[in-house]
Short mmCIF file of N, CA and C in Angstrom, two decimals:
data_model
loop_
_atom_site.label_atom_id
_atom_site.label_comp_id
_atom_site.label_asym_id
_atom_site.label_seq_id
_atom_site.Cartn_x
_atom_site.Cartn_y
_atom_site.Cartn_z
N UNK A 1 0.85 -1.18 0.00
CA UNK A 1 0.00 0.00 0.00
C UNK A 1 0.88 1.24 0.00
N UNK A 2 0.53 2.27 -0.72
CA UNK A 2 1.55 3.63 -0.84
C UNK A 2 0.92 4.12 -0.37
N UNK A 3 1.81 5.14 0.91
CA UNK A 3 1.27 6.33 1.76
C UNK A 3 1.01 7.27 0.81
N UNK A 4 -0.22 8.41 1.12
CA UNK A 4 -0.47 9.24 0.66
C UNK A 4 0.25 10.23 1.65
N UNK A 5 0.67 11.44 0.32
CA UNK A 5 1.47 12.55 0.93
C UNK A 5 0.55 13.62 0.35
N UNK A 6 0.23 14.91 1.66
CA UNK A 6 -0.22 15.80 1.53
C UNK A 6 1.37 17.14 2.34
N UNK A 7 1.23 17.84 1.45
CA UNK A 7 2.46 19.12 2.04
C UNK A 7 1.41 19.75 2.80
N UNK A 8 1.91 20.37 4.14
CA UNK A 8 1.56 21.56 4.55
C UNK A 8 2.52 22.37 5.17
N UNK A 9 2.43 23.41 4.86
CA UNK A 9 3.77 24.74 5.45
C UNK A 9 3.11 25.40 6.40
N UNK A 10 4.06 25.69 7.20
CA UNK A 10 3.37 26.32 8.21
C UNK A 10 4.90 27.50 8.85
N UNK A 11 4.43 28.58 9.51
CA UNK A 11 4.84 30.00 9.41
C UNK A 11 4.66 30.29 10.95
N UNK A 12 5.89 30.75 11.77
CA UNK A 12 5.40 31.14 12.67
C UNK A 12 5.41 32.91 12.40
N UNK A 13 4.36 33.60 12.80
CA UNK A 13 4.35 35.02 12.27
C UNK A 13 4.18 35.73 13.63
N UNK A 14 4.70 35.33 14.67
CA UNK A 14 4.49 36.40 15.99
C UNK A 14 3.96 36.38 16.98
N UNK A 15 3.77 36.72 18.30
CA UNK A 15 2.84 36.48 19.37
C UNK A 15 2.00 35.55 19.58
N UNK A 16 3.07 34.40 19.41
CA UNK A 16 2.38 32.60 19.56
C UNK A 16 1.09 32.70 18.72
N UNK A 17 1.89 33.12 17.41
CA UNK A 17 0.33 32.71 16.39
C UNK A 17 1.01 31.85 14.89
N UNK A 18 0.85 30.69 14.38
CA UNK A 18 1.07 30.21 13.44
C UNK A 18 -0.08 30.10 12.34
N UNK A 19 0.73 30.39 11.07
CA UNK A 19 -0.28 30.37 9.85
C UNK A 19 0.17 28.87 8.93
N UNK A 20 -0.40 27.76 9.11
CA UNK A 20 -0.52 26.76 8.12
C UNK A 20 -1.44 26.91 6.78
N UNK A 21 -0.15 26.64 5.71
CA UNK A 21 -0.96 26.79 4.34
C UNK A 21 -1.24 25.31 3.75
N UNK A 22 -2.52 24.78 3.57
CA UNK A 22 -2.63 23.34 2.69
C UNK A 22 -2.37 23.58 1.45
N UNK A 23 -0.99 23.00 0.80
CA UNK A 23 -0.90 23.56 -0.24
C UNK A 23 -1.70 22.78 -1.48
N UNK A 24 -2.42 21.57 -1.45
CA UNK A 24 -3.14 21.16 -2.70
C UNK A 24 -4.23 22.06 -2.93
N UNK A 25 -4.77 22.60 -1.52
CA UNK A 25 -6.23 23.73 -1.80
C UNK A 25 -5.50 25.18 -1.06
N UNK A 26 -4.67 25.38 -1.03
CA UNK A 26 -4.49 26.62 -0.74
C UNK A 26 -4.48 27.42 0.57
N UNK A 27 -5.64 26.33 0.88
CA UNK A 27 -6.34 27.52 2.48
C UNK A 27 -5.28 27.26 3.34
N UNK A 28 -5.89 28.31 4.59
CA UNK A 28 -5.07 28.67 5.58
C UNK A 28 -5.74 28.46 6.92
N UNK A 29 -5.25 27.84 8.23
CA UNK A 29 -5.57 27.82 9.22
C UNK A 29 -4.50 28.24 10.09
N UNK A 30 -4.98 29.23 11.15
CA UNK A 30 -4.37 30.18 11.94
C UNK A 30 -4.36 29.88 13.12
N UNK A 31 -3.39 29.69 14.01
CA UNK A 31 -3.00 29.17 15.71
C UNK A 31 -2.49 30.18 16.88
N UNK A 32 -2.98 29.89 17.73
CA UNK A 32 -3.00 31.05 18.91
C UNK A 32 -2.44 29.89 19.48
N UNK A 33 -1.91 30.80 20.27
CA UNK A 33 -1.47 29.71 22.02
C UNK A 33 -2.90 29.88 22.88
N UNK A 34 -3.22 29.10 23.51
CA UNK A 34 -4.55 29.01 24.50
C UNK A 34 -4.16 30.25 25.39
N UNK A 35 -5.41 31.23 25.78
CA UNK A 35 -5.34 31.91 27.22
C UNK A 35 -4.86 31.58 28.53
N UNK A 36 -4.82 30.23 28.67
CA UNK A 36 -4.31 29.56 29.38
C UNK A 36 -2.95 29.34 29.51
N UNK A 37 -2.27 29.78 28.64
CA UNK A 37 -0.94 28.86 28.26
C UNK A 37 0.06 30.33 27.12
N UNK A 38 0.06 31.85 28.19
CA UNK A 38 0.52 32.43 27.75
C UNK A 38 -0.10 33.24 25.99
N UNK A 39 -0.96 32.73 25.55
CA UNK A 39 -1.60 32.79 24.47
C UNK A 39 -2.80 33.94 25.05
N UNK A 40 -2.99 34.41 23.44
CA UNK A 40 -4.20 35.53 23.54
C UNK A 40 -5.83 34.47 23.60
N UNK A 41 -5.68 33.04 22.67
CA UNK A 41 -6.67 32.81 22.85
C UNK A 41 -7.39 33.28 21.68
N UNK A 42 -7.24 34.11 20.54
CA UNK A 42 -7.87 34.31 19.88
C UNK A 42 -8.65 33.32 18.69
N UNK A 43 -8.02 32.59 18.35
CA UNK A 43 -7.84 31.48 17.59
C UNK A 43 -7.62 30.01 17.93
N UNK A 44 -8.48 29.26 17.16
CA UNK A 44 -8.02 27.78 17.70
C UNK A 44 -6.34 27.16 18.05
N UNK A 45 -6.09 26.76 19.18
CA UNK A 45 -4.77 26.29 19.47
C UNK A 45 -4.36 25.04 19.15
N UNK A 46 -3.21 24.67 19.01
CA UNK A 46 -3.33 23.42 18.45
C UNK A 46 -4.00 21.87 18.85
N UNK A 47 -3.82 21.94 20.00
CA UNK A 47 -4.77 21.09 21.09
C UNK A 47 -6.23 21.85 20.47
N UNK A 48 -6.77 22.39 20.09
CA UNK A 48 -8.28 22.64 19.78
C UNK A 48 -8.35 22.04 18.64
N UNK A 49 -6.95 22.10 17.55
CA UNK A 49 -7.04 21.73 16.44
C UNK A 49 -7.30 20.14 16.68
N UNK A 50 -7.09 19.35 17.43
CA UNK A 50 -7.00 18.01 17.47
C UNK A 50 -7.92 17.05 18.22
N UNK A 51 -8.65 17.75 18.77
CA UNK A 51 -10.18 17.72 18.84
C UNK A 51 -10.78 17.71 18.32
N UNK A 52 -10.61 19.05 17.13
CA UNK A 52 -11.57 19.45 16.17
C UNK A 52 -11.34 17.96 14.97
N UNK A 53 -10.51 17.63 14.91
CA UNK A 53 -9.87 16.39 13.86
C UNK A 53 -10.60 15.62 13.97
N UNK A 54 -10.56 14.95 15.33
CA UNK A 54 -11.34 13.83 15.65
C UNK A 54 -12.74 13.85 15.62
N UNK A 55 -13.32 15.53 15.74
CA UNK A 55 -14.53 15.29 15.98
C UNK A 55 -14.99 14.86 14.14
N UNK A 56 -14.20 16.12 13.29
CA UNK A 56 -14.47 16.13 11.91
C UNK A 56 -14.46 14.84 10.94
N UNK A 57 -13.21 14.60 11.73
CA UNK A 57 -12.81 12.77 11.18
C UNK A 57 -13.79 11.57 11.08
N UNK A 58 -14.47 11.84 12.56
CA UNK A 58 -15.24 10.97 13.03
C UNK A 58 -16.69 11.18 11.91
N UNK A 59 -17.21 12.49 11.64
CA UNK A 59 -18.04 12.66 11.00
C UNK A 59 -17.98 12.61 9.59
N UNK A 60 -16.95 12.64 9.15
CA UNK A 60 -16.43 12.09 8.06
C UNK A 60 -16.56 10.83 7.34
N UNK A 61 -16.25 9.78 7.87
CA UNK A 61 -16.22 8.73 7.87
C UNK A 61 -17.39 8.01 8.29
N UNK A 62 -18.20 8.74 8.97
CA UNK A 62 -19.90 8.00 9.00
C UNK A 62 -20.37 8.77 8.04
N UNK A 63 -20.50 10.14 7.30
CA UNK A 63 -20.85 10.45 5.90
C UNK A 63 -20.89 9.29 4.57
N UNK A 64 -19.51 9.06 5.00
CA UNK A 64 -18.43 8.58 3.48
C UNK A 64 -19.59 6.80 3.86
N UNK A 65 -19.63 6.44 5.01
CA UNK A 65 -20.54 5.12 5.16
C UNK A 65 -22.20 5.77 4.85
N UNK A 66 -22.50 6.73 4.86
CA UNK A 66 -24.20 7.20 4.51
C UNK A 66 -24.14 7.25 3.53
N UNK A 67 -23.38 7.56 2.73
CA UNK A 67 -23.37 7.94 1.10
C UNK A 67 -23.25 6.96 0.49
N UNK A 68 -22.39 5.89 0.94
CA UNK A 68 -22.33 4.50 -0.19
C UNK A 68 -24.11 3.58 0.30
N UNK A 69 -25.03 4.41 1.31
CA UNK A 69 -25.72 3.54 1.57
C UNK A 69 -26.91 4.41 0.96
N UNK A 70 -27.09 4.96 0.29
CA UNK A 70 -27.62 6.39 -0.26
C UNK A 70 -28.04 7.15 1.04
N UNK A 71 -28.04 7.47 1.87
CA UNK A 71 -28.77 8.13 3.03
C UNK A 71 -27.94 9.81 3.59
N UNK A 72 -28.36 10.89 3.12
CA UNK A 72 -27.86 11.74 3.76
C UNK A 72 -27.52 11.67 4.92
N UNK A 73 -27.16 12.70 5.66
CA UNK A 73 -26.85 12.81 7.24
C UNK A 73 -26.21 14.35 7.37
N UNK A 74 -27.41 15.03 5.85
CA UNK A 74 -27.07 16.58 6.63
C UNK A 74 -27.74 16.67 8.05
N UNK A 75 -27.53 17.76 9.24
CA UNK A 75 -27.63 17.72 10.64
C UNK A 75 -26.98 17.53 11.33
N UNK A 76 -26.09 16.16 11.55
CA UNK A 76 -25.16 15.38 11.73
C UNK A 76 -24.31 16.96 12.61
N UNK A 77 -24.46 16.72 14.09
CA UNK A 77 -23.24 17.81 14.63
C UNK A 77 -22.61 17.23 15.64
N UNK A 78 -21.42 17.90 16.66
CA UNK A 78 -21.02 17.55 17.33
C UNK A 78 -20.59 18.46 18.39
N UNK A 79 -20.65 18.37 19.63
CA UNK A 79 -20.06 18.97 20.69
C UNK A 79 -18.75 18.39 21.05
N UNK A 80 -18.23 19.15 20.92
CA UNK A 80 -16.75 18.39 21.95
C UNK A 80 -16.41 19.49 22.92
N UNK A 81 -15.81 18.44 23.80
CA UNK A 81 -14.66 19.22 24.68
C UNK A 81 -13.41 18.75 25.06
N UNK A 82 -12.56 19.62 25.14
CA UNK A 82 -11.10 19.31 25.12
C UNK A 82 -10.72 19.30 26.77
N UNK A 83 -10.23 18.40 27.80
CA UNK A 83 -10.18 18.53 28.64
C UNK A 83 -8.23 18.53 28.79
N UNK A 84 -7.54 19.06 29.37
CA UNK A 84 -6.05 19.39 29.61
C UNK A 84 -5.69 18.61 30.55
N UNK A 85 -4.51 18.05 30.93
CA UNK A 85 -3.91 17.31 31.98
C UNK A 85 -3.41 18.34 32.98
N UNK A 86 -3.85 18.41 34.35
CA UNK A 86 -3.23 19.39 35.23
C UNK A 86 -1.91 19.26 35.56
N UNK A 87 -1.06 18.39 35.42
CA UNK A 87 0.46 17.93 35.79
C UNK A 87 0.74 17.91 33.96
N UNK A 88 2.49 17.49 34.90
CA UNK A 88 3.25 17.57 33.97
C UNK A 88 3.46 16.60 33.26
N UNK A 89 3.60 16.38 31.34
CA UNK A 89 3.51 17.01 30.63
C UNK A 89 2.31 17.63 29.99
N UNK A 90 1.88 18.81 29.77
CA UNK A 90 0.76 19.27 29.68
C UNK A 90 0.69 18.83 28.32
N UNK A 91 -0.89 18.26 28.36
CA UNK A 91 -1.20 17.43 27.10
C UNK A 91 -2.71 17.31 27.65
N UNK A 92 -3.20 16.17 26.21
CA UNK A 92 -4.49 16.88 26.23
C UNK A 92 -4.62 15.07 27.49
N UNK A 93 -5.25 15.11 27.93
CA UNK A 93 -5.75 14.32 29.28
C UNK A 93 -7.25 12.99 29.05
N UNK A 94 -8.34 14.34 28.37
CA UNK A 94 -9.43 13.35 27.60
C UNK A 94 -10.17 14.67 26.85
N UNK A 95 -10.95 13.94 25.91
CA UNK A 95 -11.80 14.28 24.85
C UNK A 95 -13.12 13.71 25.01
N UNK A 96 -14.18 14.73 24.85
CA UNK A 96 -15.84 14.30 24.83
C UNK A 96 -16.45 14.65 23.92
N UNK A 97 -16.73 13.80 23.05
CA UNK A 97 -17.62 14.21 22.05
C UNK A 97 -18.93 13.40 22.14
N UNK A 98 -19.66 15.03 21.59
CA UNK A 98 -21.15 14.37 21.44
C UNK A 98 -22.39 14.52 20.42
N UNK A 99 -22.45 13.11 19.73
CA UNK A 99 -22.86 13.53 18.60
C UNK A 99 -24.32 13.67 18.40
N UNK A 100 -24.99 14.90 17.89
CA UNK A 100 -26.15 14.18 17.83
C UNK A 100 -26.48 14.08 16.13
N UNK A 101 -27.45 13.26 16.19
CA UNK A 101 -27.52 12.05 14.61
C UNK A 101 -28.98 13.12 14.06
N UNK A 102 -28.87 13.08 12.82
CA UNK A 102 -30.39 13.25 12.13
C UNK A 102 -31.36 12.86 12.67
N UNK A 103 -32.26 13.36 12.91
CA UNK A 103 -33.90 13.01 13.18
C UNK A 103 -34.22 11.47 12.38
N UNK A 104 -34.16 11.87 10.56
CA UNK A 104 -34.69 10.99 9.97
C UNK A 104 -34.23 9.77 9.62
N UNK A 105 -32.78 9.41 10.98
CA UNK A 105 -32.39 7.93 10.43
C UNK A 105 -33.01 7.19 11.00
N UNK A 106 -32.74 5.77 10.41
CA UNK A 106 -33.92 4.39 11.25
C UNK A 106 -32.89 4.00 12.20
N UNK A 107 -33.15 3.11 13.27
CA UNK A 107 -32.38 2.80 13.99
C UNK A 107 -31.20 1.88 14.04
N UNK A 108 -31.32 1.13 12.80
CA UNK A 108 -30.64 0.28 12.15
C UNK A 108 -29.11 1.25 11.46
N UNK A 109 -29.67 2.26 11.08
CA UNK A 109 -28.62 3.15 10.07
C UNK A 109 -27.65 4.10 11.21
N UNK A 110 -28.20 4.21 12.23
CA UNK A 110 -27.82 4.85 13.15
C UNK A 110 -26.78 3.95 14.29
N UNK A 111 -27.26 2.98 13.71
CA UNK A 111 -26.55 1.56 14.79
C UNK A 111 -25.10 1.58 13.95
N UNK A 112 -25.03 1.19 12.43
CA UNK A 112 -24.17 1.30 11.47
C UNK A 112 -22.79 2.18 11.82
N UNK A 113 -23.73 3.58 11.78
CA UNK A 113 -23.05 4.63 11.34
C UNK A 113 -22.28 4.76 13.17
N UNK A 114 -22.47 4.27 14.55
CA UNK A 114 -22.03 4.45 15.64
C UNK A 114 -21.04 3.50 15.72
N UNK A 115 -20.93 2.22 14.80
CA UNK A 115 -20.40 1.32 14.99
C UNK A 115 -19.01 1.55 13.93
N UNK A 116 -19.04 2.59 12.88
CA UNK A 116 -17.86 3.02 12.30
C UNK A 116 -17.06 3.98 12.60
N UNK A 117 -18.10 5.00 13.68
CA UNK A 117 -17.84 6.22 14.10
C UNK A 117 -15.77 6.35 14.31
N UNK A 118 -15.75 5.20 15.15
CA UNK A 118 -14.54 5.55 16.01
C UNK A 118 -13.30 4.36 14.55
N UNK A 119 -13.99 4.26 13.33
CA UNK A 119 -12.90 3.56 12.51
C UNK A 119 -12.09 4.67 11.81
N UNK A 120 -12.12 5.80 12.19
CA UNK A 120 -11.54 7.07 10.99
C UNK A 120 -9.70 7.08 11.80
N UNK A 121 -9.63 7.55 10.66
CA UNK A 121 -7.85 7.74 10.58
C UNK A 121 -7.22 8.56 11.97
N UNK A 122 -7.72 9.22 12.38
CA UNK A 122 -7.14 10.24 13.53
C UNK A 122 -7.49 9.20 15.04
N UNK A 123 -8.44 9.22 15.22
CA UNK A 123 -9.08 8.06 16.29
C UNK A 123 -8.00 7.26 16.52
N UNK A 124 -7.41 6.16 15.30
CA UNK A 124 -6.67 4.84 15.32
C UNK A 124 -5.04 6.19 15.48
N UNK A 125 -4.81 7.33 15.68
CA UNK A 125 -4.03 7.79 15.31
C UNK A 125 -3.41 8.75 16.91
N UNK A 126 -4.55 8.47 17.71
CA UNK A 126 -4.25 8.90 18.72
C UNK A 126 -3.60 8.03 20.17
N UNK A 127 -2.80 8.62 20.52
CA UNK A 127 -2.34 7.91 22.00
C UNK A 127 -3.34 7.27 23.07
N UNK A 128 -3.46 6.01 23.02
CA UNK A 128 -4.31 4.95 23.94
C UNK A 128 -4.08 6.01 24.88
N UNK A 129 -3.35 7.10 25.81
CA UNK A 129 -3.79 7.01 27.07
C UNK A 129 -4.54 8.84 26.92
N UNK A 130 -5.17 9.16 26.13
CA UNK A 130 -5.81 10.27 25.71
C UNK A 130 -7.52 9.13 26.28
N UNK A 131 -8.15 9.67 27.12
CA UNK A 131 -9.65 9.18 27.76
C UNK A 131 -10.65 10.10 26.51
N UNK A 132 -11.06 8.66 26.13
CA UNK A 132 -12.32 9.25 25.05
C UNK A 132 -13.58 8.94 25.28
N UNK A 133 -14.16 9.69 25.41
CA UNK A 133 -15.76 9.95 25.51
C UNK A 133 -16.59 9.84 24.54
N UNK A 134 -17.46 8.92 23.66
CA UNK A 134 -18.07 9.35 22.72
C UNK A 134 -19.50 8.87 23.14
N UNK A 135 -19.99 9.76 22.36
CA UNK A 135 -21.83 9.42 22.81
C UNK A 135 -22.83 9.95 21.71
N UNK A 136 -23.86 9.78 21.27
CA UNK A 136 -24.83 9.57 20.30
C UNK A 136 -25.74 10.03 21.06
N UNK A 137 -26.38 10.79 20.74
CA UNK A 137 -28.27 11.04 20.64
C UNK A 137 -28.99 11.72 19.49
#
């Protein structure tokens, strides 16, 4: 199997803020240091970014399973929260996400789509001792 390679550059431009460019589409995502952590806080930090992965990932990958089954799953959102380790090394500690599902799936499609939830690339990509929370309604 050949790894897929994606470039991204990334820029530090000043007052704990980094600009990453994806260079196949261009765009740009912008990094603060947390309020917490000497940072203004203005912008997602990178620990927000990796939350946000998993939550996106996760929804991703139950899409990519709705679509080969024809079934939308616009609605489809998620809450997370990023919880921090109070000791040392500061890292992220646990993650809660919470999804809630379309109104109009059957319970069968919804069973499916919970049971692939946690098969996406970032999930299998994270450190066993990161405490994960996931939940459906």
């Amino acid at each position: 199997m050949k790894n897929m390679v994606v470039e991204i550059n990334s820029k530090y431009v000043g007052n704990l803020r980094v600009v990453s460019t994806h260079i196949p589409s261009s765009s740009e995502i912008e990094t603060d240091a947390p309020a917490d952590n000497m940072g203004k806080g203005e912008k997602f930090s990178p620990t927000d970014l990796l939350v946000t992965s998993l939550a996106n990932c996760i929804m991703t990958t139950m899409a990519i399973v709705a679509e080969r089954d024809g079934v939308k799953l616009d609605g489809l959102s998620c809450r997370a929260e990023k919880h921090m380790s109070t000791g040392k090394p500061r890292m992220i500690a646990k993650i809660v996400l919470e999804f809630t599902m379309p109104e109009h799936l059957d319970p069968e499609m919804k069973a499916k789509l919970e049971k692939f939830a946690t098969n996406c690339p970032v999930h299998h990509s994270l450190s066993a001792d990161i405490e994960r929370v996931i939940s459906f309604k």
